[in-house]
Short mmCIF file of C-alpha atoms in Angstrom, two decimals:
data_model
loop_
_atom_site.label_atom_id
_atom_site.label_comp_id
_atom_site.label_asym_id
_atom_site.label_seq_id
_atom_site.Cartn_x
_atom_site.Cartn_y
_atom_site.Cartn_z
CA UNK D 680 -28.79 64.40 -136.24
CA UNK D 681 -26.19 62.88 -138.48
CA UNK D 682 -23.29 61.04 -136.81
CA UNK D 683 -20.16 63.22 -137.16
CA UNK D 684 -17.42 61.84 -139.40
CA UNK D 685 -14.77 61.18 -136.78
CA UNK D 686 -13.50 57.79 -135.72
CA UNK D 687 -14.44 58.14 -132.07
CA UNK D 688 -18.12 58.63 -132.88
CA UNK D 689 -18.14 56.19 -135.79
CA UNK D 690 -16.58 53.44 -133.68
CA UNK D 691 -19.70 53.52 -131.50
CA UNK D 692 -21.80 52.56 -134.52
CA UNK D 693 -22.34 48.96 -135.50
CA UNK D 694 -20.22 47.83 -138.47
CA UNK D 695 -22.82 46.21 -140.69
CA UNK D 696 -20.29 43.97 -142.43
CA UNK D 697 -18.92 41.33 -140.06
CA UNK D 698 -15.65 39.44 -139.81
CA UNK D 699 -15.61 35.83 -140.94
CA UNK D 700 -15.88 36.71 -144.63
CA UNK D 701 -13.48 34.78 -146.85
CA UNK D 702 -11.81 37.66 -148.70
CA UNK D 703 -8.01 37.41 -148.88
CA UNK D 704 -5.83 38.73 -146.07
CA UNK D 705 -5.21 42.42 -146.73
CA UNK D 706 -8.02 42.84 -149.28
CA UNK D 707 -9.22 46.43 -149.54
CA UNK D 708 -12.81 45.55 -150.55
CA UNK D 709 -14.07 44.92 -146.97
CA UNK D 710 -12.40 48.19 -145.90
CA UNK D 711 -14.30 50.03 -148.62
CA UNK D 712 -17.59 48.31 -147.69
CA UNK D 713 -17.03 49.15 -144.03
CA UNK D 714 -16.41 52.82 -144.86
CA UNK D 715 -19.46 53.06 -147.13
CA UNK D 716 -21.77 51.43 -144.56
CA UNK D 717 -20.35 53.54 -141.72
CA UNK D 718 -20.95 56.71 -143.73
CA UNK D 719 -24.56 55.56 -144.20
CA UNK D 720 -24.92 54.56 -140.52
CA UNK D 721 -27.87 56.90 -139.90
CA UNK D 722 -30.13 55.06 -142.35
CA UNK D 723 -31.41 51.54 -142.88
CA UNK D 724 -29.87 50.41 -146.17
CA UNK D 725 -30.51 47.67 -148.71
CA UNK D 726 -27.43 46.48 -150.60
CA UNK D 727 -27.10 44.60 -153.88
CA UNK D 728 -23.90 43.12 -155.26
CA UNK D 729 -23.05 41.68 -158.62
CA UNK D 730 -20.98 38.52 -158.87
CA UNK D 731 -17.40 39.19 -157.87
CA UNK D 732 -14.86 38.75 -155.11
CA UNK D 733 -17.02 40.55 -152.60
CA UNK D 734 -20.12 38.57 -153.43
CA UNK D 735 -18.60 35.09 -153.45
CA UNK D 736 -16.56 35.67 -150.31
CA UNK D 737 -19.13 37.48 -148.19
CA UNK D 738 -21.88 34.95 -148.77
CA UNK D 739 -20.73 31.36 -148.88
CA UNK D 740 -23.30 28.62 -148.36
CA UNK D 741 -25.37 29.59 -145.30
CA UNK D 742 -22.86 32.11 -143.95
CA UNK D 743 -23.32 35.80 -144.69
CA UNK D 744 -21.14 38.66 -143.51
CA UNK D 745 -23.89 41.20 -144.16
CA UNK D 746 -25.96 42.67 -141.39
CA UNK D 747 -28.15 44.57 -143.83
CA UNK D 748 -30.68 43.13 -146.30
CA UNK D 749 -28.50 42.08 -149.22
CA UNK D 750 -29.30 40.63 -152.61
CA UNK D 751 -27.22 38.98 -155.28
CA UNK D 752 -28.66 38.03 -158.64
CA UNK D 753 -26.08 37.63 -161.40
CA UNK D 754 -22.93 39.20 -162.79
CA UNK D 755 -24.56 41.61 -165.20
CA UNK D 756 -27.59 42.91 -163.38
CA UNK D 757 -26.93 44.27 -159.88
CA UNK D 758 -28.14 47.72 -160.97
CA UNK D 759 -31.27 46.26 -162.63
CA UNK D 760 -32.01 44.09 -159.58
CA UNK D 761 -31.68 47.03 -157.22
CA UNK D 762 -33.84 49.15 -159.56
CA UNK D 763 -36.59 46.59 -159.07
CA UNK D 764 -36.18 46.57 -155.30
CA UNK D 765 -36.23 50.36 -155.22
CA UNK D 766 -39.37 50.53 -157.43
CA UNK D 767 -41.16 48.07 -155.14
CA UNK D 768 -40.17 50.20 -152.15
CA UNK D 769 -41.61 53.31 -153.81
CA UNK D 770 -44.84 51.47 -154.64
CA UNK D 771 -45.25 50.19 -151.07
CA UNK D 772 -44.45 53.62 -149.67
CA UNK D 773 -47.12 55.18 -151.88
CA UNK D 774 -49.66 52.68 -150.55
CA UNK D 775 -48.63 53.46 -147.00
CA UNK D 776 -47.21 50.00 -146.26
CA UNK D 777 -43.68 51.26 -145.51
CA UNK D 778 -42.90 54.51 -143.74
CA UNK D 779 -39.16 54.08 -143.19
CA UNK D 780 -36.64 56.15 -145.16
CA UNK D 781 -34.50 53.41 -146.72
CA UNK D 782 -31.38 53.99 -148.84
CA UNK D 783 -30.40 51.67 -151.68
CA UNK D 784 -26.75 50.96 -152.41
CA UNK D 785 -25.22 48.70 -155.05
CA UNK D 786 -21.64 47.62 -154.31
CA UNK D 787 -20.06 45.95 -157.33
CA UNK D 788 -16.61 45.24 -158.67
CA UNK D 789 -15.08 46.69 -161.79
CA UNK D 790 -15.96 43.62 -163.88
CA UNK D 791 -19.61 43.98 -162.89
CA UNK D 792 -19.55 47.72 -163.58
CA UNK D 793 -17.11 48.54 -166.38
CA UNK D 794 -17.80 45.53 -168.59
CA UNK D 795 -20.40 42.86 -167.85
CA UNK D 796 -22.80 44.97 -165.79
CA UNK D 797 -22.33 48.12 -167.82
CA UNK D 798 -25.65 48.15 -169.68
CA UNK D 799 -27.71 47.52 -166.54
CA UNK D 800 -25.77 50.24 -164.70
CA UNK D 801 -26.21 52.70 -167.54
CA UNK D 802 -29.91 51.81 -167.79
CA UNK D 803 -30.61 52.16 -164.06
CA UNK D 804 -28.84 55.52 -163.97
CA UNK D 805 -30.70 56.77 -167.06
CA UNK D 806 -34.08 55.72 -165.61
CA UNK D 807 -33.25 57.80 -162.56
CA UNK D 808 -33.73 55.25 -159.76
CA UNK D 809 -33.04 56.63 -156.32
CA UNK D 810 -29.92 54.62 -155.57
CA UNK D 811 -26.20 54.91 -155.00
CA UNK D 812 -23.99 52.72 -157.14
CA UNK D 813 -20.55 52.09 -155.65
CA UNK D 814 -17.92 50.45 -157.84
CA UNK D 815 -14.93 49.04 -155.98
CA UNK D 816 -12.31 49.13 -158.68
CA UNK D 817 -9.49 46.61 -158.27
CA UNK D 818 -8.66 46.64 -161.95
CA UNK D 819 -9.24 43.05 -163.12
CA UNK D 820 -11.42 39.96 -162.66
CA UNK D 821 -9.61 38.96 -159.47
CA UNK D 822 -12.16 36.40 -158.32
CA UNK D 823 -11.73 34.10 -161.32
CA UNK D 824 -7.95 34.44 -161.57
CA UNK D 825 -6.82 37.95 -162.55
CA UNK D 826 -8.20 38.28 -166.08
CA UNK D 827 -7.99 41.72 -167.68
CA UNK D 828 -11.02 43.99 -167.49
CA UNK D 829 -11.92 47.40 -168.87
CA UNK D 830 -10.52 48.86 -165.67
CA UNK D 831 -7.07 47.25 -165.94
CA UNK D 832 -4.42 49.96 -166.36
CA UNK D 833 -2.24 50.06 -169.46
CA UNK D 834 0.81 47.74 -169.34
CA UNK D 835 -0.44 45.81 -166.29
CA UNK D 836 0.33 42.10 -166.41
CA UNK D 837 -2.73 39.84 -166.05
CA UNK D 838 -3.33 36.20 -166.91
CA UNK D 839 -5.14 37.09 -170.16
CA UNK D 840 -2.68 39.78 -171.23
CA UNK D 841 0.57 38.38 -169.85
CA UNK D 842 3.65 40.54 -170.24
CA UNK D 843 6.22 38.86 -172.43
CA UNK D 844 7.97 39.19 -175.76
CA UNK D 845 4.74 39.69 -177.72
CA UNK D 846 2.85 42.23 -175.59
CA UNK D 847 3.95 44.43 -172.68
CA UNK D 848 0.95 43.60 -170.49
CA UNK D 849 -2.40 45.17 -171.36
CA UNK D 850 -1.86 47.07 -174.62
CA UNK D 851 -5.07 49.13 -174.42
CA UNK D 852 -6.06 52.15 -172.35
CA UNK D 853 -8.28 51.78 -169.32
CA UNK D 854 -11.86 52.93 -169.53
CA UNK D 855 -12.70 56.01 -167.46
CA UNK D 856 -16.03 54.90 -165.99
CA UNK D 857 -16.37 57.90 -163.67
CA UNK D 858 -16.36 60.22 -166.67
CA UNK D 859 -18.77 57.99 -168.55
CA UNK D 860 -21.16 58.16 -165.60
CA UNK D 861 -20.71 61.94 -165.38
CA UNK D 862 -21.69 62.08 -169.05
CA UNK D 863 -25.03 60.49 -168.07
CA UNK D 864 -25.81 63.84 -166.44
CA UNK D 865 -26.30 62.35 -162.96
CA UNK D 866 -26.84 64.64 -159.97
CA UNK D 867 -23.75 63.24 -158.26
CA UNK D 868 -20.68 61.35 -159.50
CA UNK D 869 -17.44 61.00 -157.53
CA UNK D 870 -14.15 59.18 -157.32
CA UNK D 871 -12.74 58.20 -153.90
CA UNK D 872 -9.97 56.24 -152.23
CA UNK D 873 -9.90 54.46 -148.84
CA UNK D 874 -6.61 56.14 -147.88
CA UNK D 875 -8.48 59.47 -147.81
CA UNK D 876 -11.34 58.13 -145.70
CA UNK D 877 -12.92 61.43 -144.52
CA UNK D 878 -13.19 62.45 -148.18
CA UNK D 879 -14.68 59.04 -149.06
CA UNK D 880 -17.23 59.15 -146.26
CA UNK D 881 -18.21 62.75 -147.03
CA UNK D 882 -18.84 61.77 -150.63
CA UNK D 883 -20.98 58.76 -149.67
CA UNK D 884 -22.92 60.87 -147.20
CA UNK D 885 -23.47 63.65 -149.73
CA UNK D 886 -24.60 61.09 -152.29
CA UNK D 887 -27.18 59.35 -150.11
CA UNK D 888 -28.75 62.68 -149.17
CA UNK D 889 -29.33 63.51 -152.85
CA UNK D 890 -32.36 61.86 -154.43
CA UNK D 891 -31.89 60.22 -157.80
CA UNK D 892 -29.11 58.10 -159.31
CA UNK D 893 -25.61 58.54 -157.90
CA UNK D 894 -22.29 56.89 -158.73
CA UNK D 895 -19.05 56.63 -156.74
CA UNK D 896 -15.96 54.86 -158.03
CA UNK D 897 -13.62 53.70 -155.25
CA UNK D 898 -10.00 52.61 -155.67
CA UNK D 899 -9.52 49.16 -154.12
CA UNK D 900 -6.05 47.58 -154.11
CA UNK D 901 -5.84 43.80 -154.52
CA UNK D 902 -2.57 42.34 -153.27
CA UNK D 903 -3.21 38.98 -154.93
CA UNK D 904 -3.79 40.38 -158.41
CA UNK D 905 -1.41 43.30 -158.22
CA UNK D 906 1.38 41.05 -156.92
CA UNK D 907 2.08 43.33 -153.99
CA UNK D 908 2.46 42.87 -150.24
CA UNK D 909 -0.55 42.01 -148.08
CA UNK D 910 -0.07 45.08 -145.88
CA UNK D 911 0.09 47.82 -148.51
CA UNK D 912 -3.55 48.30 -149.58
CA UNK D 913 -3.87 51.70 -147.92
CA UNK D 914 -0.33 52.75 -148.86
CA UNK D 915 -0.99 51.94 -152.53
CA UNK D 916 -4.27 53.84 -152.58
CA UNK D 917 -2.48 56.83 -151.06
CA UNK D 918 0.22 56.58 -153.75
CA UNK D 919 -2.46 56.36 -156.46
CA UNK D 920 -3.91 59.67 -155.27
CA UNK D 921 -0.55 61.38 -154.82
CA UNK D 922 0.68 60.36 -158.28
CA UNK D 923 -2.66 61.51 -159.77
CA UNK D 924 -3.24 58.02 -161.14
CA UNK D 925 -6.55 58.15 -159.24
CA UNK D 926 -7.57 61.79 -158.81
CA UNK D 927 -10.18 62.46 -156.13
CA UNK D 928 -12.95 64.59 -157.56
CA UNK D 929 -16.71 64.94 -157.71
CA UNK D 930 -19.11 66.12 -160.39
CA UNK D 931 -22.20 67.62 -158.84
CA UNK D 932 -24.88 68.89 -161.22
CA UNK D 933 -22.27 69.26 -163.95
CA UNK D 934 -19.82 71.17 -161.77
CA UNK D 935 -16.45 69.41 -161.39
CA UNK D 936 -14.53 69.89 -158.18
CA UNK D 937 -11.20 68.24 -157.30
CA UNK D 938 -11.55 67.41 -153.60
CA UNK D 939 -7.93 66.47 -152.86
CA UNK D 940 -5.11 68.18 -154.76
CA UNK D 941 -1.75 66.55 -153.98
CA UNK D 942 0.75 69.15 -152.73
CA UNK D 943 3.59 67.55 -154.69
CA UNK D 944 2.52 65.40 -157.60
CA UNK D 945 4.71 62.33 -157.29
CA UNK D 946 6.11 60.46 -160.30
CA UNK D 947 4.11 57.39 -161.38
CA UNK D 948 7.24 55.22 -160.96
CA UNK D 949 6.64 55.19 -157.20
CA UNK D 950 3.20 53.67 -157.70
CA UNK D 951 4.42 51.16 -160.31
CA UNK D 952 7.47 49.82 -158.50
CA UNK D 953 5.44 48.66 -155.50
CA UNK D 954 3.48 46.23 -157.68
CA UNK D 955 4.60 42.99 -159.30
CA UNK D 956 2.12 43.42 -162.15
CA UNK D 957 4.34 46.26 -163.48
CA UNK D 958 7.67 44.61 -162.78
CA UNK D 959 8.40 44.00 -166.49
CA UNK D 960 8.44 47.80 -166.99
CA UNK D 961 11.66 47.97 -164.97
CA UNK D 962 13.58 45.67 -167.32
CA UNK D 963 16.27 47.41 -169.39
CA UNK D 964 14.97 49.04 -172.56
CA UNK D 965 11.42 49.56 -171.23
CA UNK D 966 11.97 53.13 -169.89
CA UNK D 967 9.88 54.46 -172.77
CA UNK D 968 6.79 52.71 -171.42
CA UNK D 969 6.98 54.34 -168.00
CA UNK D 970 7.38 57.69 -169.77
CA UNK D 971 4.32 56.87 -171.87
CA UNK D 972 2.29 56.09 -168.72
CA UNK D 973 3.46 59.31 -167.09
CA UNK D 974 2.38 61.25 -170.17
CA UNK D 975 -1.08 59.65 -170.06
CA UNK D 976 -1.52 60.52 -166.39
CA UNK D 977 -0.28 64.10 -166.87
CA UNK D 978 -2.67 64.57 -169.79
CA UNK D 979 -5.65 63.32 -167.74
CA UNK D 980 -4.72 65.45 -164.75
CA UNK D 981 -4.33 68.58 -166.92
CA UNK D 982 -7.70 67.87 -168.51
CA UNK D 983 -9.32 67.49 -165.08
CA UNK D 984 -7.81 70.78 -163.86
CA UNK D 985 -9.12 72.51 -166.98
CA UNK D 986 -12.54 70.91 -166.51
CA UNK D 987 -12.68 72.16 -162.93
CA UNK D 988 -11.78 75.66 -164.03
CA UNK D 989 -14.25 75.59 -166.91
CA UNK D 990 -17.25 74.36 -164.90
CA UNK D 991 -16.63 76.30 -161.68
CA UNK D 992 -19.42 78.77 -160.94
CA UNK D 993 -18.15 82.22 -161.89
CA UNK D 994 -18.13 84.78 -159.14
CA UNK D 995 -20.20 87.58 -160.65
CA UNK D 996 -18.49 90.30 -158.61
CA UNK D 997 -15.19 89.64 -160.36
CA UNK D 998 -16.49 89.97 -163.90
CA UNK Q 1202 -23.96 19.60 -140.24
CA UNK Q 1203 -26.56 21.40 -142.34
CA UNK Q 1204 -28.47 19.31 -144.87
CA UNK Q 1205 -30.32 20.57 -147.94
CA UNK Q 1206 -33.64 20.34 -146.12
CA UNK Q 1207 -32.45 22.92 -143.58
CA UNK Q 1208 -31.82 25.57 -146.21
CA UNK Q 1209 -34.74 27.94 -146.96
CA UNK Q 1210 -35.94 28.09 -150.61
CA UNK Q 1211 -34.02 30.46 -152.86
CA UNK Q 1212 -30.87 30.07 -150.76
CA UNK Q 1213 -32.14 32.86 -148.49
CA UNK Q 1214 -30.04 33.31 -145.36
CA UNK Q 1215 -32.21 34.34 -142.44
CA UNK Q 1216 -29.46 34.90 -139.88
CA UNK Q 1217 -27.69 38.24 -140.39
CA UNK Q 1218 -23.93 38.17 -139.89
CA UNK Q 1219 -23.75 34.38 -139.62
CA UNK Q 1220 -20.23 34.49 -141.10
CA UNK Q 1221 -19.03 35.20 -137.56
CA UNK Q 1222 -19.19 31.43 -137.03
CA UNK Q 1223 -16.27 31.08 -139.43
CA UNK Q 1224 -13.11 31.79 -137.47
CA UNK Q 1225 -10.75 33.07 -140.15
CA UNK Q 1226 -7.95 33.53 -137.60
CA UNK Q 1227 -6.70 30.08 -138.60
CA UNK Q 1228 -5.55 31.61 -141.90
CA UNK Q 1229 -2.67 33.44 -140.20
CA UNK Q 1230 0.49 31.82 -141.46
CA UNK Q 1231 3.69 33.54 -140.40
CA UNK Q 1232 2.91 36.73 -138.53
CA UNK Q 1233 0.44 38.12 -136.03
CA UNK Q 1234 0.03 41.74 -134.91
CA UNK Q 1235 1.00 42.76 -131.41
CA UNK Q 1236 -0.47 45.81 -129.69
CA UNK Q 1237 1.88 47.86 -127.50
CA UNK Q 1238 -0.44 49.88 -125.32
CA UNK Q 1239 2.04 52.52 -124.09
CA UNK Q 1240 2.74 53.66 -127.68
CA UNK Q 1241 -0.95 53.86 -128.61
CA UNK Q 1242 -2.57 57.27 -129.17
CA UNK Q 1243 -6.02 55.70 -129.77
CA UNK Q 1244 -6.37 57.28 -133.21
CA UNK Q 1245 -8.47 54.22 -134.19
CA UNK Q 1246 -7.04 54.10 -137.72
CA UNK Q 1247 -6.29 50.39 -137.16
CA UNK Q 1248 -9.95 49.88 -136.33
CA UNK Q 1249 -11.00 51.58 -139.55
CA UNK Q 1250 -8.42 49.95 -141.82
CA UNK Q 1251 -8.78 46.40 -140.50
CA UNK Q 1252 -10.43 44.30 -143.25
CA UNK Q 1253 -11.56 41.71 -140.70
CA UNK Q 1254 -12.92 43.86 -137.86
CA UNK Q 1255 -10.28 42.39 -135.59
CA UNK Q 1256 -9.53 45.56 -133.64
CA UNK Q 1257 -11.90 45.95 -130.75
CA UNK Q 1258 -12.89 49.43 -129.59
CA UNK Q 1259 -14.85 50.34 -126.49
CA UNK Q 1260 -16.00 53.91 -125.74
CA UNK Q 1261 -13.55 55.38 -128.26
CA UNK Q 1262 -10.58 53.49 -126.77
CA UNK Q 1263 -8.67 50.72 -128.45
CA UNK Q 1264 -8.66 47.24 -126.92
CA UNK Q 1265 -6.85 43.97 -127.62
CA UNK Q 1266 -6.86 42.26 -131.04
CA UNK Q 1267 -9.48 39.66 -131.83
CA UNK Q 1268 -7.22 36.83 -132.99
CA UNK Q 1269 -10.24 34.69 -133.86
CA UNK Q 1270 -10.67 36.60 -137.13
CA UNK Q 1271 -7.33 38.39 -137.77
CA UNK Q 1272 -5.78 37.05 -140.99
CA UNK Q 1273 -2.42 38.67 -140.24
CA UNK Q 1274 -2.30 40.97 -143.28
CA UNK Q 1275 -0.33 43.66 -141.42
CA UNK Q 1276 -2.19 46.76 -142.69
CA UNK Q 1277 -2.66 47.94 -139.08
CA UNK Q 1278 1.07 47.73 -138.34
CA UNK Q 1279 2.03 49.57 -141.54
CA UNK Q 1280 -0.51 52.36 -141.05
CA UNK Q 1281 -0.03 52.79 -137.29
CA UNK Q 1282 1.29 56.32 -136.61
CA UNK Q 1283 2.46 55.35 -133.10
CA UNK Q 1284 3.82 57.74 -130.54
CA UNK Q 1285 7.12 59.64 -130.95
CA UNK Q 1286 8.20 57.39 -133.79
CA UNK Q 1287 7.46 54.20 -131.88
CA UNK Q 1288 4.79 51.98 -133.43
CA UNK Q 1289 1.93 50.78 -131.28
CA UNK Q 1290 1.41 47.75 -133.53
CA UNK Q 1291 4.22 45.46 -134.67
CA UNK Q 1292 4.10 42.15 -136.50
CA UNK Q 1293 5.65 39.26 -134.64
CA UNK Q 1294 6.09 35.61 -135.43
CA UNK Q 1295 2.95 33.53 -135.16
CA UNK Q 1296 2.73 31.06 -132.32
CA UNK Q 1297 0.50 28.09 -133.03
#
């Protein structure tokens, strides 16, 4: 029987990601990893990571924080590497050399998913490998010194798009990877946030029970890169959900469902003002930019609501 | 001290969870969390939200902090719901 998703029962399970990793104080990535592995606690899992904060800090020299079989290959090919591992598993299972039911999970950052690892991710998903790909999205290349990535939000200050007199932080829009993955026609695609942990764990659990390629994008605050306090990782992810910057939804077999609808949609200003990377937006004369961001978020949220309505299975009795 | 001859080919690490040998508690600079038992409702959110597994739990009940690994980020203190408006975790000045 599956372990119920409540903290009392989950705390009796072993956390398969140990302390002693060298991620920054207050980093949300180990929290996300912990939640994903706890949700999968009923199965033996094999994890792959692409190069990134999580990889370099969880596995330094001869010290590993992982208590599950874990593989790192390069920046661009975590999905391809895990595809190979999964294929080998299927071949051995066919020959009767393995009888365990093993789940395969890739946990990669946004650089390794949105940009550098995008083709291998897209390929692995298209080939239909039985694996769950988790992207922990902290919105820049934090490991190498906060360079912009495809996941960096508009107007965020990074070291390669510094806010100043020439540009107001990142001039471009962020890429919506969750929607791109949904467009691959996968059986399960979702977006989650560690502040809403029962929702996150339910999504991971649902995903690992489905066979075939699955994708979950998880919001992961980074106090170092976002220039925020070390204690606000969970608070910021809650704000991201409540402002609809990071809507929580899932796309299952083409049917979109918003899993958490904020009771009162809060203005994006509340999310922005807690982070130093948006501090230039609060200088006089920049009010237009915050309005522009609010418009973008409203437009996306409206589109998502419409998508949910459009794809929801029609109740035939009401027709 | 580990030499290159002690490392298996391919940089494979054979000991799971060997990072536990690295005591990251020395990173704490200014503040450390303090648990106030009488205000604790044992919701275990601090256990879940701790990035460094520094909150010990036994049989569904919270126990003392593991200062060997706690980096002093303060997430537990901020997220602690406490009892009747009184926090069960507060940050206090680090004593070396």
